Tab-separated table of C-alpha atoms in Angstrom:
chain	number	residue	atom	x	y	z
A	503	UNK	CA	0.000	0.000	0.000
A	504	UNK	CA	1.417	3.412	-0.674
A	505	UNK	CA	2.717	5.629	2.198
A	506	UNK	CA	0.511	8.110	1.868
A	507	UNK	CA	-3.043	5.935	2.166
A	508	UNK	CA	-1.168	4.539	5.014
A	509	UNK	CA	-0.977	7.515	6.611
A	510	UNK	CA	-4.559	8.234	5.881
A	511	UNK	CA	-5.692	5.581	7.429
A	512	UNK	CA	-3.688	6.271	10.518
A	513	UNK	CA	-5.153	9.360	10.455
A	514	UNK	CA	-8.510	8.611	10.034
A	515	UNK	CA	-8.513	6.185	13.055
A	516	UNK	CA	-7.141	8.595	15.224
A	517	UNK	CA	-9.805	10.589	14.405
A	518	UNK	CA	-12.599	8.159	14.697
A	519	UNK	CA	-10.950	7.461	18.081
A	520	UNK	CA	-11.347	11.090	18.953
A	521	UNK	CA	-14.484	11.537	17.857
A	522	UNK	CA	-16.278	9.093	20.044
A	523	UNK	CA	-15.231	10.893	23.336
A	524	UNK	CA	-16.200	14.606	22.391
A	525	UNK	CA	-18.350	16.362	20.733
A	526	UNK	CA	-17.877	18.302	17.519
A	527	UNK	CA	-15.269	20.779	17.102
A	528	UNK	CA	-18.012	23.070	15.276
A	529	UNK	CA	-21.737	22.168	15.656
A	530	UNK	CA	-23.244	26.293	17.048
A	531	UNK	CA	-23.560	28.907	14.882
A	532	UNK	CA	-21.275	31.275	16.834
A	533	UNK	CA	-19.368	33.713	14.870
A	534	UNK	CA	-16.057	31.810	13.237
A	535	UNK	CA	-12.887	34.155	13.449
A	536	UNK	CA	-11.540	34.196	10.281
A	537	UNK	CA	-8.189	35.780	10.107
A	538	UNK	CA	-9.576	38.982	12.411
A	539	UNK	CA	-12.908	38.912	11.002
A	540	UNK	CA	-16.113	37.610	12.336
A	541	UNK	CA	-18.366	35.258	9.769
A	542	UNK	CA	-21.871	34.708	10.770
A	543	UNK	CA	-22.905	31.077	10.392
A	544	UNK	CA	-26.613	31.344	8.977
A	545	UNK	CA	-27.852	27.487	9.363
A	546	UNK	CA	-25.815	25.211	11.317
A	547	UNK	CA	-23.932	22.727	9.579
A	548	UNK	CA	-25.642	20.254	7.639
A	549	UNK	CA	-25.912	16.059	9.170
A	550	UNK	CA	-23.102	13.873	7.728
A	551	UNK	CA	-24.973	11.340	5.329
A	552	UNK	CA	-25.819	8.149	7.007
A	553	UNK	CA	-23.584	5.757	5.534
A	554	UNK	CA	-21.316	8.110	3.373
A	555	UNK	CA	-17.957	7.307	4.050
A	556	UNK	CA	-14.441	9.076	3.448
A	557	UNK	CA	-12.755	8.492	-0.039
A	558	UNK	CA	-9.076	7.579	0.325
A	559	UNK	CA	-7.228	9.352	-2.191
A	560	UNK	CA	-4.673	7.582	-3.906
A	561	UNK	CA	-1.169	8.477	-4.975
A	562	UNK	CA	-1.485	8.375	-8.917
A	563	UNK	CA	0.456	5.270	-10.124
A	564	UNK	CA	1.209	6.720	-13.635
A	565	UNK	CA	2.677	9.672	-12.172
A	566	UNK	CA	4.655	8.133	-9.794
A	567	UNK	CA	6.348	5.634	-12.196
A	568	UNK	CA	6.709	8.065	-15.138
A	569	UNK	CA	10.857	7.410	-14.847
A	570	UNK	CA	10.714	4.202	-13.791
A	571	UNK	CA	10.669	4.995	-9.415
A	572	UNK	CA	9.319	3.233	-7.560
A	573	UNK	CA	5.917	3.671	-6.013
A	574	UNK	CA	6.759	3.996	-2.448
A	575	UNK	CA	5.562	7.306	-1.897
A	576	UNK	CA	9.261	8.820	-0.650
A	577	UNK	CA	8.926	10.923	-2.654
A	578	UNK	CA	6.714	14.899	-2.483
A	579	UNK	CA	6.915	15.776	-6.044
A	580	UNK	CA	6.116	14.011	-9.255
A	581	UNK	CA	8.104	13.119	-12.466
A	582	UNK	CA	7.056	14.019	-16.069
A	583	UNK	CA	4.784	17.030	-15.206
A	584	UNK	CA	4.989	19.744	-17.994
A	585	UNK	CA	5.471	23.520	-17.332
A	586	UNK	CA	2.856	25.495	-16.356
A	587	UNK	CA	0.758	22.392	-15.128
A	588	UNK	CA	0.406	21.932	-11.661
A	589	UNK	CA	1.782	19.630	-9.469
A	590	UNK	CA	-0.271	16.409	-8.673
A	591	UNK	CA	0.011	15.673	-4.878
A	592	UNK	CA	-1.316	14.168	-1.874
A	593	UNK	CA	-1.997	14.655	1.632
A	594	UNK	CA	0.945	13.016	3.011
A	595	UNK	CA	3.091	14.961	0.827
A	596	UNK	CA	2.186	18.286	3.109
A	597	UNK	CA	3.751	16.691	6.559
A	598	UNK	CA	7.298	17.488	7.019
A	599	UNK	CA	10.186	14.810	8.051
A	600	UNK	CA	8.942	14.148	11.680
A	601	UNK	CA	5.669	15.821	11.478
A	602	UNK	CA	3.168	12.501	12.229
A	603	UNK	CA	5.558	11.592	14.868
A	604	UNK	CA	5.244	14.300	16.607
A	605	UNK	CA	1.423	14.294	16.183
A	606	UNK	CA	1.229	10.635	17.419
A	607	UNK	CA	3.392	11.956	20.526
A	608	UNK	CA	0.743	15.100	21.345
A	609	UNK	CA	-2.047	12.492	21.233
A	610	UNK	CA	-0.653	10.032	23.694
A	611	UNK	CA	0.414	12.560	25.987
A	612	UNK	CA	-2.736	14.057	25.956
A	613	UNK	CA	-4.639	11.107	26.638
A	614	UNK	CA	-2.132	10.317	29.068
A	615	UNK	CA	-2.490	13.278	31.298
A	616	UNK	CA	-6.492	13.527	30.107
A	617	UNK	CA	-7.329	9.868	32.372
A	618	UNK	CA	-4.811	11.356	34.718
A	619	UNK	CA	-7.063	14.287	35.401
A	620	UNK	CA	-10.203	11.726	35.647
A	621	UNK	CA	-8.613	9.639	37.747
A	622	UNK	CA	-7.917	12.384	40.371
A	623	UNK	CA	-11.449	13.607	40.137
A	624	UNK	CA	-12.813	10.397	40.445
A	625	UNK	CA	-13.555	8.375	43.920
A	626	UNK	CA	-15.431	5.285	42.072
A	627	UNK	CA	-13.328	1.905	41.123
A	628	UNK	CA	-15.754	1.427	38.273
A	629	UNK	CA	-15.558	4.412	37.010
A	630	UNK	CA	-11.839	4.644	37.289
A	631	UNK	CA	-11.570	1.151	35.236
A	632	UNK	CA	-13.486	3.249	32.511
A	633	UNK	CA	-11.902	6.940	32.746
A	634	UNK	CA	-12.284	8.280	28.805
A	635	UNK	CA	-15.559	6.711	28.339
A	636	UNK	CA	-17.206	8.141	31.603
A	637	UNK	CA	-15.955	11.752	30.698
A	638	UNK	CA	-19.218	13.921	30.526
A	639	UNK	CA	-20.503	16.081	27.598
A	640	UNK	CA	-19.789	19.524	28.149
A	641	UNK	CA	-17.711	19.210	31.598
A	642	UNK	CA	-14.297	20.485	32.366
A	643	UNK	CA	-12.438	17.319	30.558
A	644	UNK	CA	-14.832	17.347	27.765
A	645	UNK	CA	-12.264	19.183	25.352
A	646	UNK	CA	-10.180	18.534	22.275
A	647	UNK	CA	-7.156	20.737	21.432
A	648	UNK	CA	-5.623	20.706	17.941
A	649	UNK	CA	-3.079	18.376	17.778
A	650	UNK	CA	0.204	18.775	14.951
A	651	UNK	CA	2.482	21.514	13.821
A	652	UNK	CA	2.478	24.422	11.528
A	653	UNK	CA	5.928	22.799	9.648
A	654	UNK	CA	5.604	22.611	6.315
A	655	UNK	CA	7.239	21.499	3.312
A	656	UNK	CA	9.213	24.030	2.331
A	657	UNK	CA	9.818	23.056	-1.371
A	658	UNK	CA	5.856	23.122	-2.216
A	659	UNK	CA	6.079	26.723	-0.889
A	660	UNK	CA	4.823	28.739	-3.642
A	661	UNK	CA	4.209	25.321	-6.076
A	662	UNK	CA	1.047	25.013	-7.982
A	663	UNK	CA	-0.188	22.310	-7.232
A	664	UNK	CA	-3.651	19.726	-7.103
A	665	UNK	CA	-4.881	18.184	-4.218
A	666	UNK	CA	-7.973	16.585	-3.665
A	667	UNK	CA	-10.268	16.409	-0.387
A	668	UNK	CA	-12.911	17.422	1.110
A	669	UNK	CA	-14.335	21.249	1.806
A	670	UNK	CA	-15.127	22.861	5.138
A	671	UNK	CA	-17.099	26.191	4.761
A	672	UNK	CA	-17.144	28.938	7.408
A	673	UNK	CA	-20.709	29.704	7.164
A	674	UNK	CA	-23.587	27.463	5.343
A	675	UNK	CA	-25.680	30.155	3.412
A	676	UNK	CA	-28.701	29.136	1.805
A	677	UNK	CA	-27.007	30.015	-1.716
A	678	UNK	CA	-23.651	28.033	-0.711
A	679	UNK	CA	-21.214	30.701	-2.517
A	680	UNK	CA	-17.773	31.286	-0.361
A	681	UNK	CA	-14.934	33.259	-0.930
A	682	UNK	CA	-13.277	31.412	1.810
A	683	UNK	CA	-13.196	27.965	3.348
A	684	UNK	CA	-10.945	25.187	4.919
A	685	UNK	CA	-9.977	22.266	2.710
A	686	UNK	CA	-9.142	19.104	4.798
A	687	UNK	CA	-8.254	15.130	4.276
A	688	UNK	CA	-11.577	13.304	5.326
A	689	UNK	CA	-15.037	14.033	5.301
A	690	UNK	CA	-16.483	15.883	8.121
A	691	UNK	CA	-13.531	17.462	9.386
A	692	UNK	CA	-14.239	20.419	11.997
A	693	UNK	CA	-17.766	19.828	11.657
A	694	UNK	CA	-18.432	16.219	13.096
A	695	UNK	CA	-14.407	15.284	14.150
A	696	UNK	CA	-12.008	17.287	15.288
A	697	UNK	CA	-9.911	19.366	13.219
A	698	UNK	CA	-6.673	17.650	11.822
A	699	UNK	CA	-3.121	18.864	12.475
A	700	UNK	CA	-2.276	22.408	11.041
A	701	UNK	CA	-0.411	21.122	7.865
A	702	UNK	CA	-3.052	18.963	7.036
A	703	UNK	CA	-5.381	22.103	6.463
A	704	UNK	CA	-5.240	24.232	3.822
A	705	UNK	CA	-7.129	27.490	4.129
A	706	UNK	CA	-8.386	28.458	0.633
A	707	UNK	CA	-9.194	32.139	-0.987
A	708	UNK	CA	-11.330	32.279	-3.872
A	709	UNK	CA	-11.711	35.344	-6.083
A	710	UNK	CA	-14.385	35.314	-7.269
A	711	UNK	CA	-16.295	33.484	-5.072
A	712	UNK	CA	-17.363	29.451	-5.609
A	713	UNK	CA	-20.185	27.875	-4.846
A	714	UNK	CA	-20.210	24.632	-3.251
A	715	UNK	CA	-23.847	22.306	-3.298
A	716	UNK	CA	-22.525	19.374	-1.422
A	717	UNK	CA	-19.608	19.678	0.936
A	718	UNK	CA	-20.057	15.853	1.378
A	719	UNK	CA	-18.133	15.665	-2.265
A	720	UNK	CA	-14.689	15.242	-2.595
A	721	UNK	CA	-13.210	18.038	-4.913
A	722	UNK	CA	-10.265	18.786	-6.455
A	723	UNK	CA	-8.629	22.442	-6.024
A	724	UNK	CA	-5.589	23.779	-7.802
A	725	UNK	CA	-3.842	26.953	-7.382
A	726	UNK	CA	-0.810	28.326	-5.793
A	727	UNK	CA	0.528	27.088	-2.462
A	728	UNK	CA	2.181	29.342	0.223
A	729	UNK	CA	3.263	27.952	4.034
A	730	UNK	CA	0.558	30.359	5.942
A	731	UNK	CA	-0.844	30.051	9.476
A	732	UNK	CA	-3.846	31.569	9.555
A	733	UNK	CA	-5.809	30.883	12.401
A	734	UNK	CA	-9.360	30.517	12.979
A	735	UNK	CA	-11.757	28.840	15.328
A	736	UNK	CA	-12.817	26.518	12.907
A	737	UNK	CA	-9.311	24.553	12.461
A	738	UNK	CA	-5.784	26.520	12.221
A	739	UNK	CA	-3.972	25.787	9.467
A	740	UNK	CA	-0.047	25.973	8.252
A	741	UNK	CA	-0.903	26.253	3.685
A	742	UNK	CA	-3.227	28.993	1.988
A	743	UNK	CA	-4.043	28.282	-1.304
A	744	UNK	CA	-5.366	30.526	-3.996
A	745	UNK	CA	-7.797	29.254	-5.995
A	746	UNK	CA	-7.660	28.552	-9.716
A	747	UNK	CA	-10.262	25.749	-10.481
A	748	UNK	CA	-12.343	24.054	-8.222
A	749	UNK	CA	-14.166	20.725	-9.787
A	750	UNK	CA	-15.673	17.209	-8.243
A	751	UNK	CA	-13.234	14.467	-7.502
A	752	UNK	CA	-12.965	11.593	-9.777
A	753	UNK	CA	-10.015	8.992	-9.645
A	754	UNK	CA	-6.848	9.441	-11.879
C-alpha cells in the first residue's frame, strides 16, 4: 500500500478514536474568526450522510512511475509534469520529516495526562476502570485541542499544485457561494471530528467566489501554495491556497 493511504488511514482512526469521546469541534452557529474577522454562520452545519464514508485518495500510479521509481511514496513531487501544469500531490506529501511523529506523541500525551485528570477527580473503582468513556458532555475534561504543527514542506512553498479532499465552509448560506473555506483530508472534518493537524489544512481564498452544493463531495482544487498560518476557530492551518479551479473528484 502506498505511504501516503497509510498515513490516511492512521489518520482517520485517530480521528474516529477522537471523535467518540467529544463532541464536535463546530456544531453552534457562533461567529467563526476568520483571520480577524467575524463570519456569521446562517444554518448550522448540515448532518453527515448516514452511511457516506471518506474516499481515500490515492497516490497516482502513472505519475509516480513516469521514470521508472518506484511507487513507495518517498517521494513529495512528481516526475514528467509539464510547465505550467500543476503539481499532482497528496496529503501526506504536506507533513514534514517528523511531522506525524510528533502528532502521534501530542495524542498520547494528551490522553495520558487527560485519564490522569479523571482519575484524580474520580472516587469510584468502576468508574476509574473506565476513565475516557465516563468523561461527561460539556464538563471540564470534555475538550479537544488541535493536535500537529504548523511545519511545512518548504519546497511546495509557492508550487502550484492539485490536491484533492474534502471542503469545510465557514458559514452554510442558503445560496452556498464562499470566498473562503478550509480544505481538509476526510469528510467531516471540523464539523463532526475534530480538526486535523495544522499542515493537514489548507485554508483556501477564492476570487471570485465558488459555490459549493454538497460539501459531502470530494473536490479537487488547484492553485498556488504558500506555508501560511492563519488561524481561525474553525481549524488553524499551516498552507493557503489561492484558488484557480475548483471541480468534483474523480479517480486518476
Amino acid at each position: 500500500m502506498p505511504k501516503s493511504s497509510v498515513f490516511h488511514l492512521k489518520l482517520l482512526g485517530l480521528v474516529i478514536g477522537v471523535s467518540l469521546i467529544v463532541s464536535a469541534c463546530s456544531q453552534s452557529t457562533d461567529p467563526l474568526s476568520v483571520e480577524g474577522s467575524a463570519v456569521e454562520a446562517s444554518t448550522p452545519p448540515p448532518p453527515l450522510p448516514e452511511g457516506q464514508q471518506t474516499v481515500s485518495f490515492e497516490r497516482p500510479v502513472s505519475a509516480s512511475t513516469s521514470t521508472g521509481g518506484a511507487d513507495d511514496g518517498s517521494a513529495p513531487f512528481y516526475w514528467g509534469i509539464k510547465p505550467g501544469d500543476p503539481l499532482p500531490i497528496m496529503w501526506h506529501d504536506l507533513m514534514p520529516e517528523g511531522a506525524e511523529e510528533e502528532l502521534i506523541r501530542q495524542q498520547e500525551e494528551f490522553y495520558r495526562m487527560l485519564e490522569q485528570r479523571y482519575m484524580a477527580n474520580t472516587t469510584r473503582l468502576a468508574d476509574a476502570a473506565n476513565a475516557l468513556d465516563s468523561i461527561e458532555e460539556g464538563s471540564e475534561l470534555d475538550y479537544m485541542p488541535q493536535f500537529g504543527t504548523f511545519d511545512i514542506v518548504e519546497d511546495l512553498n509557492g508550487e502550484l499544485v492539485r490536491i484533492p479532499g474534502y471542503i469545510v465552509p465557514f458559514d452554510f448560506n442558503p445560496q452556498r457561494r464562499h470566498e473562503a473555506f478550509l480544505f481538509v483530508p476526510y469528510m467531516g472534518a471540523c464539523i463532526h471530528t475534530p480538526p486535523p493537524p495544522p499542515n493537514q489544512i489548507i485554508y483556501v481564498r477564492a476570487d471570485p467566489s465558488v459555490q459549493v452544493k454538497d460539501i459531502w463531495q470530494p473536490y479537487w482544487i488547484e492553485g498556488e501554495l504558500k506555508g501560511e498560518e492563519v488561524l481561525n476557530e474553525t481549524g488553524d492551518a499551516a498552507y493557503s491556497l489561492t484558488l484557480q479551479t475548483l471541480e468534483l473528484y474523480n479517480p486518476f
